[in-house]
Amino acid sequence: PFNYSKNDLRGKLNNKKSLLESLGLPFDEKIPVVATVSRLTDQKGFDIISEVIEDMLKLDLQYIILGVGEPKYHSFFQKVAKKYPGKFSINLKFDNELAHLIEAGADLFLMPSKFEPCGLNQIYSLKYGTIPIVRETGGLADTIKKYSPDTGRGYGFVFQEYSTKALLNQIKQAIQFFHNKDVWKKLMSRAMKVEFTWEKAAEKYVELYRKLVE
């Protein structure tokens, strides 16, 4: 509903408010919104998400899931939503419009895949200034550079070990940085500058072909 850019981020907060209102969750700009748009399968990390979700929801955050998948996860997350009505929203459907609103309104995008040949949602998230929390595997490792407070480089939160402990620790770290507004604005701006367009890829192909011709 509200446009924004890396040079003017004000619209993102309005999108956050619109998102939460549309899902019946209370809005507080100081509380980070974490989101996952995905198939609900073990491959996408839902086995460790389901194990850790109650510990997650005890933190100062709100969590949104959109997607469909294995029936065991449907029933499980529906029960969790009833237990944490102001903190968690499960949306078991395909909804392109809601997917875009989630990307625009969330602060963090959680994608802890067990394995991931490529992955697209982490790339969409960068464009929306929604900072990814990912596991270091496959395409997630290729596309998300871990934020380092020492160097100020990077634009995501990355963990290696496929475990609930590693996942929760990374979420806690992300929340800590979310509350440092100067750091967070720089993170968002840096994420939105990252380019994965064909224009960039094509340039590299052309460069390779030129070398071969020479």
mmCIF file with all atom_site columns, N, CA, C and O in Angstrom, residues 164-212:
data_model
loop_
_atom_site.group_PDB
_atom_site.id
_atom_site.type_symbol
_atom_site.label_atom_id
_atom_site.label_alt_id
_atom_site.label_comp_id
_atom_site.label_asym_id
_atom_site.label_entity_id
_atom_site.label_seq_id
_atom_site.pdbx_PDB_ins_code
_atom_site.Cartn_x
_atom_site.Cartn_y
_atom_site.Cartn_z
_atom_site.occupancy
_atom_site.B_iso_or_equiv
_atom_site.pdbx_formal_charge
_atom_site.auth_seq_id
_atom_site.auth_comp_id
_atom_site.auth_asym_id
_atom_site.auth_atom_id
_atom_site.pdbx_PDB_model_num
ATOM 1   N N  . THR A 1 164 ? 17.867 -26.132 16.698  1.00 0.00 ? 164 THR A N  1
ATOM 2   C CA . THR A 1 164 ? 16.992 -25.113 17.298  1.00 0.00 ? 164 THR A CA 1
ATOM 3   C C  . THR A 1 164 ? 17.815 -24.074 18.052  1.00 0.00 ? 164 THR A C  1
ATOM 4   O O  . THR A 1 164 ? 17.487 -22.891 18.046  1.00 0.00 ? 164 THR A O  1
ATOM 5   N N  . LYS A 1 165 ? 18.894 -24.523 18.691  1.00 0.00 ? 165 LYS A N  1
ATOM 6   C CA . LYS A 1 165 ? 19.747 -23.607 19.458  1.00 0.00 ? 165 LYS A CA 1
ATOM 7   C C  . LYS A 1 165 ? 20.373 -22.559 18.552  1.00 0.00 ? 165 LYS A C  1
ATOM 8   O O  . LYS A 1 165 ? 20.342 -21.354 18.846  1.00 0.00 ? 165 LYS A O  1
ATOM 9   N N  . ALA A 1 166 ? 20.935 -23.003 17.422  1.00 0.00 ? 166 ALA A N  1
ATOM 10  C CA . ALA A 1 166 ? 21.572 -22.073 16.488  1.00 0.00 ? 166 ALA A CA 1
ATOM 11  C C  . ALA A 1 166 ? 20.549 -21.106 15.890  1.00 0.00 ? 166 ALA A C  1
ATOM 12  O O  . ALA A 1 166 ? 20.815 -19.915 15.733  1.00 0.00 ? 166 ALA A O  1
ATOM 13  N N  . LEU A 1 167 ? 19.371 -21.628 15.577  1.00 0.00 ? 167 LEU A N  1
ATOM 14  C CA . LEU A 1 167 ? 18.303 -20.797 15.018  1.00 0.00 ? 167 LEU A CA 1
ATOM 15  C C  . LEU A 1 167 ? 17.863 -19.736 16.020  1.00 0.00 ? 167 LEU A C  1
ATOM 16  O O  . LEU A 1 167 ? 17.787 -18.542 15.682  1.00 0.00 ? 167 LEU A O  1
ATOM 17  N N  . LEU A 1 168 ? 17.606 -20.144 17.245  1.00 0.00 ? 168 LEU A N  1
ATOM 18  C CA . LEU A 1 168 ? 17.135 -19.202 18.267  1.00 0.00 ? 168 LEU A CA 1
ATOM 19  C C  . LEU A 1 168 ? 18.184 -18.148 18.579  1.00 0.00 ? 168 LEU A C  1
ATOM 20  O O  . LEU A 1 168 ? 17.851 -16.962 18.745  1.00 0.00 ? 168 LEU A O  1
ATOM 21  N N  . ASN A 1 169 ? 19.444 -18.551 18.628  1.00 0.00 ? 169 ASN A N  1
ATOM 22  C CA . ASN A 1 169 ? 20.518 -17.592 18.901  1.00 0.00 ? 169 ASN A CA 1
ATOM 23  C C  . ASN A 1 169 ? 20.592 -16.518 17.825  1.00 0.00 ? 169 ASN A C  1
ATOM 24  O O  . ASN A 1 169 ? 20.804 -15.340 18.119  1.00 0.00 ? 169 ASN A O  1
ATOM 25  N N  . GLN A 1 170 ? 20.382 -16.917 16.573  1.00 0.00 ? 170 GLN A N  1
ATOM 26  C CA . GLN A 1 170 ? 20.440 -15.954 15.473  1.00 0.00 ? 170 GLN A CA 1
ATOM 27  C C  . GLN A 1 170 ? 19.245 -14.996 15.509  1.00 0.00 ? 170 GLN A C  1
ATOM 28  O O  . GLN A 1 170 ? 19.372 -13.816 15.205  1.00 0.00 ? 170 GLN A O  1
ATOM 29  N N  . ILE A 1 171 ? 18.084 -15.509 15.894  1.00 0.00 ? 171 ILE A N  1
ATOM 30  C CA . ILE A 1 171 ? 16.896 -14.656 16.038  1.00 0.00 ? 171 ILE A CA 1
ATOM 31  C C  . ILE A 1 171 ? 17.133 -13.626 17.147  1.00 0.00 ? 171 ILE A C  1
ATOM 32  O O  . ILE A 1 171 ? 16.832 -12.438 16.981  1.00 0.00 ? 171 ILE A O  1
ATOM 33  N N  . LYS A 1 172 ? 17.687 -14.078 18.262  1.00 0.00 ? 172 LYS A N  1
ATOM 34  C CA . LYS A 1 172 ? 17.971 -13.166 19.381  1.00 0.00 ? 172 LYS A CA 1
ATOM 35  C C  . LYS A 1 172 ? 18.956 -12.078 18.963  1.00 0.00 ? 172 LYS A C  1
ATOM 36  O O  . LYS A 1 172 ? 18.794 -10.907 19.325  1.00 0.00 ? 172 LYS A O  1
ATOM 37  N N  . GLN A 1 173 ? 19.971 -12.464 18.207  1.00 0.00 ? 173 GLN A N  1
ATOM 38  C CA . GLN A 1 173 ? 20.958 -11.493 17.738  1.00 0.00 ? 173 GLN A CA 1
ATOM 39  C C  . GLN A 1 173 ? 20.321 -10.466 16.798  1.00 0.00 ? 173 GLN A C  1
ATOM 40  O O  . GLN A 1 173 ? 20.580 -9.267  16.899  1.00 0.00 ? 173 GLN A O  1
ATOM 41  N N  . ALA A 1 174 ? 19.465 -10.963 15.906  1.00 0.00 ? 174 ALA A N  1
ATOM 42  C CA . ALA A 1 174 ? 18.785 -10.064 14.970  1.00 0.00 ? 174 ALA A CA 1
ATOM 43  C C  . ALA A 1 174 ? 17.918 -9.056  15.711  1.00 0.00 ? 174 ALA A C  1
ATOM 44  O O  . ALA A 1 174 ? 17.904 -7.863  15.373  1.00 0.00 ? 174 ALA A O  1
ATOM 45  N N  . ILE A 1 175 ? 17.189 -9.510  16.723  1.00 0.00 ? 175 ILE A N  1
ATOM 46  C CA . ILE A 1 175 ? 16.328 -8.617  17.512  1.00 0.00 ? 175 ILE A CA 1
ATOM 47  C C  . ILE A 1 175 ? 17.168 -7.551  18.212  1.00 0.00 ? 175 ILE A C  1
ATOM 48  O O  . ILE A 1 175 ? 16.785 -6.374  18.278  1.00 0.00 ? 175 ILE A O  1
ATOM 49  N N  . GLN A 1 176 ? 18.315 -7.959  18.712  1.00 0.00 ? 176 GLN A N  1
ATOM 50  C CA . GLN A 1 176 ? 19.211 -7.018  19.388  1.00 0.00 ? 176 GLN A CA 1
ATOM 51  C C  . GLN A 1 176 ? 19.604 -5.873  18.452  1.00 0.00 ? 176 GLN A C  1
ATOM 52  O O  . GLN A 1 176 ? 19.556 -4.701  18.834  1.00 0.00 ? 176 GLN A O  1
ATOM 53  N N  . PHE A 1 177 ? 19.957 -6.211  17.221  1.00 0.00 ? 177 PHE A N  1
ATOM 54  C CA . PHE A 1 177 ? 20.348 -5.180  16.258  1.00 0.00 ? 177 PHE A CA 1
ATOM 55  C C  . PHE A 1 177 ? 19.142 -4.377  15.763  1.00 0.00 ? 177 PHE A C  1
ATOM 56  O O  . PHE A 1 177 ? 19.275 -3.204  15.421  1.00 0.00 ? 177 PHE A O  1
ATOM 57  N N  . PHE A 1 178 ? 17.971 -5.004  15.711  1.00 0.00 ? 178 PHE A N  1
ATOM 58  C CA . PHE A 1 178 ? 16.753 -4.298  15.299  1.00 0.00 ? 178 PHE A CA 1
ATOM 59  C C  . PHE A 1 178 ? 16.507 -3.077  16.184  1.00 0.00 ? 178 PHE A C  1
ATOM 60  O O  . PHE A 1 178 ? 16.036 -2.037  15.710  1.00 0.00 ? 178 PHE A O  1
ATOM 61  N N  . HIS A 1 179 ? 16.832 -3.193  17.456  1.00 0.00 ? 179 HIS A N  1
ATOM 62  C CA . HIS A 1 179 ? 16.581 -2.093  18.392  1.00 0.00 ? 179 HIS A CA 1
ATOM 63  C C  . HIS A 1 179 ? 17.626 -0.980  18.305  1.00 0.00 ? 179 HIS A C  1
ATOM 64  O O  . HIS A 1 179 ? 17.458 0.065   18.930  1.00 0.00 ? 179 HIS A O  1
ATOM 65  N N  . ASN A 1 180 ? 18.683 -1.198  17.541  1.00 0.00 ? 180 ASN A N  1
ATOM 66  C CA . ASN A 1 180 ? 19.655 -0.138  17.259  1.00 0.00 ? 180 ASN A CA 1
ATOM 67  C C  . ASN A 1 180 ? 19.275 0.471   15.908  1.00 0.00 ? 180 ASN A C  1
ATOM 68  O O  . ASN A 1 180 ? 19.642 -0.033  14.858  1.00 0.00 ? 180 ASN A O  1
ATOM 69  N N  . LYS A 1 181 ? 18.508 1.538   15.942  1.00 0.00 ? 181 LYS A N  1
ATOM 70  C CA . LYS A 1 181 ? 17.897 2.074   14.718  1.00 0.00 ? 181 LYS A CA 1
ATOM 71  C C  . LYS A 1 181 ? 18.921 2.523   13.670  1.00 0.00 ? 181 LYS A C  1
ATOM 72  O O  . LYS A 1 181 ? 18.684 2.375   12.469  1.00 0.00 ? 181 LYS A O  1
ATOM 73  N N  . ASP A 1 182 ? 20.039 3.064   14.112  1.00 0.00 ? 182 ASP A N  1
ATOM 74  C CA . ASP A 1 182 ? 21.058 3.500   13.150  1.00 0.00 ? 182 ASP A CA 1
ATOM 75  C C  . ASP A 1 182 ? 21.620 2.305   12.388  1.00 0.00 ? 182 ASP A C  1
ATOM 76  O O  . ASP A 1 182 ? 21.761 2.340   11.160  1.00 0.00 ? 182 ASP A O  1
ATOM 77  N N  . VAL A 1 183 ? 21.940 1.253   13.126  1.00 0.00 ? 183 VAL A N  1
ATOM 78  C CA . VAL A 1 183 ? 22.460 0.032   12.506  1.00 0.00 ? 183 VAL A CA 1
ATOM 79  C C  . VAL A 1 183 ? 21.417 -0.559  11.573  1.00 0.00 ? 183 VAL A C  1
ATOM 80  O O  . VAL A 1 183 ? 21.724 -0.977  10.449  1.00 0.00 ? 183 VAL A O  1
ATOM 81  N N  . TRP A 1 184 ? 20.154 -0.582  12.034  1.00 0.00 ? 184 TRP A N  1
ATOM 82  C CA . TRP A 1 184 ? 19.101 -1.244  11.261  1.00 0.00 ? 184 TRP A CA 1
ATOM 83  C C  . TRP A 1 184 ? 18.826 -0.519  9.940   1.00 0.00 ? 184 TRP A C  1
ATOM 84  O O  . TRP A 1 184 ? 18.636 -1.159  8.908   1.00 0.00 ? 184 TRP A O  1
ATOM 85  N N  . LYS A 1 185 ? 18.818 0.796   9.979   1.00 0.00 ? 185 LYS A N  1
ATOM 86  C CA . LYS A 1 185 ? 18.600 1.555   8.743   1.00 0.00 ? 185 LYS A CA 1
ATOM 87  C C  . LYS A 1 185 ? 19.712 1.285   7.733   1.00 0.00 ? 185 LYS A C  1
ATOM 88  O O  . LYS A 1 185 ? 19.463 1.157   6.531   1.00 0.00 ? 185 LYS A O  1
ATOM 89  N N  . LYS A 1 186 ? 20.940 1.196   8.210   1.00 0.00 ? 186 LYS A N  1
ATOM 90  C CA . LYS A 1 186 ? 22.070 0.894   7.322   1.00 0.00 ? 186 LYS A CA 1
ATOM 91  C C  . LYS A 1 186 ? 21.939 -0.513  6.742   1.00 0.00 ? 186 LYS A C  1
ATOM 92  O O  . LYS A 1 186 ? 22.228 -0.741  5.565   1.00 0.00 ? 186 LYS A O  1
ATOM 93  N N  . LEU A 1 187 ? 21.509 -1.458  7.588   1.00 0.00 ? 187 LEU A N  1
ATOM 94  C CA . LEU A 1 187 ? 21.296 -2.830  7.130   1.00 0.00 ? 187 LEU A CA 1
ATOM 95  C C  . LEU A 1 187 ? 20.246 -2.882  6.026   1.00 0.00 ? 187 LEU A C  1
ATOM 96  O O  . LEU A 1 187 ? 20.439 -3.525  4.993   1.00 0.00 ? 187 LEU A O  1
ATOM 97  N N  . MET A 1 188 ? 19.126 -2.199  6.253   1.00 0.00 ? 188 MET A N  1
ATOM 98  C CA . MET A 1 188 ? 18.047 -2.180  5.267   1.00 0.00 ? 188 MET A CA 1
ATOM 99  C C  . MET A 1 188 ? 18.510 -1.563  3.955   1.00 0.00 ? 188 MET A C  1
ATOM 100 O O  . MET A 1 188 ? 18.267 -2.105  2.873   1.00 0.00 ? 188 MET A O  1
ATOM 101 N N  . SER A 1 189 ? 19.186 -0.428  4.056   1.00 0.00 ? 189 SER A N  1
ATOM 102 C CA . SER A 1 189 ? 19.653 0.272   2.856   1.00 0.00 ? 189 SER A CA 1
ATOM 103 C C  . SER A 1 189 ? 20.657 -0.588  2.086   1.00 0.00 ? 189 SER A C  1
ATOM 104 O O  . SER A 1 189 ? 20.598 -0.682  0.853   1.00 0.00 ? 189 SER A O  1
ATOM 105 N N  . ARG A 1 190 ? 21.555 -1.250  2.828   1.00 0.00 ? 190 ARG A N  1
ATOM 106 C CA . ARG A 1 190 ? 22.550 -2.113  2.179   1.00 0.00 ? 190 ARG A CA 1
ATOM 107 C C  . ARG A 1 190 ? 21.879 -3.298  1.490   1.00 0.00 ? 190 ARG A C  1
ATOM 108 O O  . ARG A 1 190 ? 22.243 -3.679  0.380   1.00 0.00 ? 190 ARG A O  1
ATOM 109 N N  . ALA A 1 191 ? 20.889 -3.893  2.160   1.00 0.00 ? 191 ALA A N  1
ATOM 110 C CA . ALA A 1 191 ? 20.163 -5.031  1.580   1.00 0.00 ? 191 ALA A CA 1
ATOM 111 C C  . ALA A 1 191 ? 19.455 -4.632  0.292   1.00 0.00 ? 191 ALA A C  1
ATOM 112 O O  . ALA A 1 191 ? 19.473 -5.374  -0.701  1.00 0.00 ? 191 ALA A O  1
ATOM 113 N N  . MET A 1 192 ? 18.863 -3.445  0.287   1.00 0.00 ? 192 MET A N  1
ATOM 114 C CA . MET A 1 192 ? 18.084 -3.002  -0.875  1.00 0.00 ? 192 MET A CA 1
ATOM 115 C C  . MET A 1 192 ? 18.962 -2.629  -2.067  1.00 0.00 ? 192 MET A C  1
ATOM 116 O O  . MET A 1 192 ? 18.485 -2.535  -3.193  1.00 0.00 ? 192 MET A O  1
ATOM 117 N N  . LYS A 1 193 ? 20.263 -2.456  -1.820  1.00 0.00 ? 193 LYS A N  1
ATOM 118 C CA . LYS A 1 193 ? 21.191 -2.133  -2.907  1.00 0.00 ? 193 LYS A CA 1
ATOM 119 C C  . LYS A 1 193 ? 21.712 -3.381  -3.616  1.00 0.00 ? 193 LYS A C  1
ATOM 120 O O  . LYS A 1 193 ? 22.272 -3.287  -4.705  1.00 0.00 ? 193 LYS A O  1
ATOM 121 N N  . VAL A 1 194 ? 21.533 -4.555  -2.987  1.00 0.00 ? 194 VAL A N  1
ATOM 122 C CA . VAL A 1 194 ? 22.067 -5.792  -3.566  1.00 0.00 ? 194 VAL A CA 1
ATOM 123 C C  . VAL A 1 194 ? 21.318 -6.123  -4.851  1.00 0.00 ? 194 VAL A C  1
ATOM 124 O O  . VAL A 1 194 ? 20.090 -6.053  -4.904  1.00 0.00 ? 194 VAL A O  1
ATOM 125 N N  . GLU A 1 195 ? 22.068 -6.465  -5.900  1.00 0.00 ? 195 GLU A N  1
ATOM 126 C CA . GLU A 1 195 ? 21.469 -6.726  -7.215  1.00 0.00 ? 195 GLU A CA 1
ATOM 127 C C  . GLU A 1 195 ? 21.629 -8.188  -7.614  1.00 0.00 ? 195 GLU A C  1
ATOM 128 O O  . GLU A 1 195 ? 22.747 -8.705  -7.652  1.00 0.00 ? 195 GLU A O  1
ATOM 129 N N  . PHE A 1 196 ? 20.529 -8.842  -7.919  1.00 0.00 ? 196 PHE A N  1
ATOM 130 C CA . PHE A 1 196 ? 20.558 -10.197 -8.468  1.00 0.00 ? 196 PHE A CA 1
ATOM 131 C C  . PHE A 1 196 ? 19.802 -10.237 -9.796  1.00 0.00 ? 196 PHE A C  1
ATOM 132 O O  . PHE A 1 196 ? 19.195 -11.237 -10.153 1.00 0.00 ? 196 PHE A O  1
ATOM 133 N N  . THR A 1 197 ? 19.837 -9.127  -10.530 1.00 0.00 ? 197 THR A N  1
ATOM 134 C CA . THR A 1 197 ? 19.089 -9.038  -11.787 1.00 0.00 ? 197 THR A CA 1
ATOM 135 C C  . THR A 1 197 ? 19.852 -9.723  -12.913 1.00 0.00 ? 197 THR A C  1
ATOM 136 O O  . THR A 1 197 ? 21.069 -9.930  -12.851 1.00 0.00 ? 197 THR A O  1
ATOM 137 N N  . TRP A 1 198 ? 19.136 -10.033 -14.004 1.00 0.00 ? 198 TRP A N  1
ATOM 138 C CA . TRP A 1 198 ? 19.782 -10.621 -15.187 1.00 0.00 ? 198 TRP A CA 1
ATOM 139 C C  . TRP A 1 198 ? 20.735 -9.628  -15.837 1.00 0.00 ? 198 TRP A C  1
ATOM 140 O O  . TRP A 1 198 ? 21.669 -10.014 -16.530 1.00 0.00 ? 198 TRP A O  1
ATOM 141 N N  . GLU A 1 199 ? 20.484 -8.355  -15.614 1.00 0.00 ? 199 GLU A N  1
ATOM 142 C CA . GLU A 1 199 ? 21.387 -7.350  -16.171 1.00 0.00 ? 199 GLU A CA 1
ATOM 143 C C  . GLU A 1 199 ? 22.805 -7.573  -15.651 1.00 0.00 ? 199 GLU A C  1
ATOM 144 O O  . GLU A 1 199 ? 23.777 -7.541  -16.404 1.00 0.00 ? 199 GLU A O  1
ATOM 145 N N  . LYS A 1 200 ? 22.917 -7.845  -14.350 1.00 0.00 ? 200 LYS A N  1
ATOM 146 C CA . LYS A 1 200 ? 24.229 -8.107  -13.741 1.00 0.00 ? 200 LYS A CA 1
ATOM 147 C C  . LYS A 1 200 ? 24.795 -9.440  -14.226 1.00 0.00 ? 200 LYS A C  1
ATOM 148 O O  . LYS A 1 200 ? 25.973 -9.549  -14.569 1.00 0.00 ? 200 LYS A O  1
ATOM 149 N N  . ALA A 1 201 ? 23.936 -10.479 -14.225 1.00 0.00 ? 201 ALA A N  1
ATOM 150 C CA . ALA A 1 201 ? 24.394 -11.806 -14.638 1.00 0.00 ? 201 ALA A CA 1
ATOM 151 C C  . ALA A 1 201 ? 24.831 -11.802 -16.107 1.00 0.00 ? 201 ALA A C  1
ATOM 152 O O  . ALA A 1 201 ? 25.852 -12.398 -16.467 1.00 0.00 ? 201 ALA A O  1
ATOM 153 N N  . ALA A 1 202 ? 24.064 -11.109 -16.947 1.00 0.00 ? 202 ALA A N  1
ATOM 154 C CA . ALA A 1 202 ? 24.371 -11.060 -18.383 1.00 0.00 ? 202 ALA A CA 1
ATOM 155 C C  . ALA A 1 202 ? 25.727 -10.406 -18.640 1.00 0.00 ? 202 ALA A C  1
ATOM 156 O O  . ALA A 1 202 ? 26.489 -10.841 -19.514 1.00 0.00 ? 202 ALA A O  1
ATOM 157 N N  . GLU A 1 203 ? 26.033 -9.374  -17.857 1.00 0.00 ? 203 GLU A N  1
ATOM 158 C CA . GLU A 1 203 ? 27.330 -8.702  -18.009 1.00 0.00 ? 203 GLU A CA 1
ATOM 159 C C  . GLU A 1 203 ? 28.475 -9.687  -17.786 1.00 0.00 ? 203 GLU A C  1
ATOM 160 O O  . GLU A 1 203 ? 29.490 -9.662  -18.491 1.00 0.00 ? 203 GLU A O  1
ATOM 161 N N  . LYS A 1 204 ? 28.297 -10.578 -16.802 1.00 0.00 ? 204 LYS A N  1
ATOM 162 C CA . LYS A 1 204 ? 29.348 -11.554 -16.488 1.00 0.00 ? 204 LYS A CA 1
ATOM 163 C C  . LYS A 1 204 ? 29.489 -12.586 -17.608 1.00 0.00 ? 204 LYS A C  1
ATOM 164 O O  . LYS A 1 204 ? 30.599 -13.031 -17.919 1.00 0.00 ? 204 LYS A O  1
ATOM 165 N N  . TYR A 1 205 ? 28.358 -12.963 -18.202 1.00 0.00 ? 205 TYR A N  1
ATOM 166 C CA . TYR A 1 205 ? 28.407 -13.894 -19.340 1.00 0.00 ? 205 TYR A CA 1
ATOM 167 C C  . TYR A 1 205 ? 29.135 -13.253 -20.522 1.00 0.00 ? 205 TYR A C  1
ATOM 168 O O  . TYR A 1 205 ? 29.990 -13.874 -21.163 1.00 0.00 ? 205 TYR A O  1
ATOM 169 N N  . VAL A 1 206 ? 28.774 -12.014 -20.798 1.00 0.00 ? 206 VAL A N  1
ATOM 170 C CA . VAL A 1 206 ? 29.410 -11.291 -21.915 1.00 0.00 ? 206 VAL A CA 1
ATOM 171 C C  . VAL A 1 206 ? 30.921 -11.195 -21.682 1.00 0.00 ? 206 VAL A C  1
ATOM 172 O O  . VAL A 1 206 ? 31.729 -11.415 -22.600 1.00 0.00 ? 206 VAL A O  1
ATOM 173 N N  . GLU A 1 207 ? 31.307 -10.897 -20.443 1.00 0.00 ? 207 GLU A N  1
ATOM 174 C CA . GLU A 1 207 ? 32.722 -10.790 -20.089 1.00 0.00 ? 207 GLU A CA 1
ATOM 175 C C  . GLU A 1 207 ? 33.433 -12.126 -20.319 1.00 0.00 ? 207 GLU A C  1
ATOM 176 O O  . GLU A 1 207 ? 34.539 -12.176 -20.867 1.00 0.00 ? 207 GLU A O  1
ATOM 177 N N  . LEU A 1 208 ? 32.772 -13.218 -19.918 1.00 0.00 ? 208 LEU A N  1
ATOM 178 C CA . LEU A 1 208 ? 33.342 -14.558 -20.116 1.00 0.00 ? 208 LEU A CA 1
ATOM 179 C C  . LEU A 1 208 ? 33.508 -14.878 -21.604 1.00 0.00 ? 208 LEU A C  1
ATOM 180 O O  . LEU A 1 208 ? 34.563 -15.368 -22.034 1.00 0.00 ? 208 LEU A O  1
ATOM 181 N N  . TYR A 1 209 ? 32.454 -14.577 -22.406 1.00 0.00 ? 209 TYR A N  1
ATOM 182 C CA . TYR A 1 209 ? 32.514 -14.865 -23.843 1.00 0.00 ? 209 TYR A CA 1
ATOM 183 C C  . TYR A 1 209 ? 33.629 -14.056 -24.524 1.00 0.00 ? 209 TYR A C  1
ATOM 184 O O  . TYR A 1 209 ? 34.314 -14.549 -25.427 1.00 0.00 ? 209 TYR A O  1
ATOM 185 N N  . ARG A 1 210 ? 33.815 -12.808 -24.073 1.00 0.00 ? 210 ARG A N  1
ATOM 186 C CA . ARG A 1 210 ? 34.874 -11.959 -24.647 1.00 0.00 ? 210 ARG A CA 1
ATOM 187 C C  . ARG A 1 210 ? 36.251 -12.582 -24.392 1.00 0.00 ? 210 ARG A C  1
ATOM 188 O O  . ARG A 1 210 ? 37.110 -12.589 -25.257 1.00 0.00 ? 210 ARG A O  1
ATOM 189 N N  . LYS A 1 211 ? 36.426 -13.091 -23.171 1.00 0.00 ? 211 LYS A N  1
ATOM 190 C CA . LYS A 1 211 ? 37.704 -13.717 -22.829 1.00 0.00 ? 211 LYS A CA 1
ATOM 191 C C  . LYS A 1 211 ? 37.951 -14.954 -23.703 1.00 0.00 ? 211 LYS A C  1
ATOM 192 O O  . LYS A 1 211 ? 39.090 -15.193 -24.138 1.00 0.00 ? 211 LYS A O  1
ATOM 193 N N  . LEU A 1 212 ? 36.896 -15.723 -23.941 1.00 0.00 ? 212 LEU A N  1
ATOM 194 C CA . LEU A 1 212 ? 37.019 -16.926 -24.767 1.00 0.00 ? 212 LEU A CA 1
ATOM 195 C C  . LEU A 1 212 ? 37.372 -16.565 -26.208 1.00 0.00 ? 212 LEU A C  1
ATOM 196 O O  . LEU A 1 212 ? 38.214 -17.220 -26.840 1.00 0.00 ? 212 LEU A O  1
#
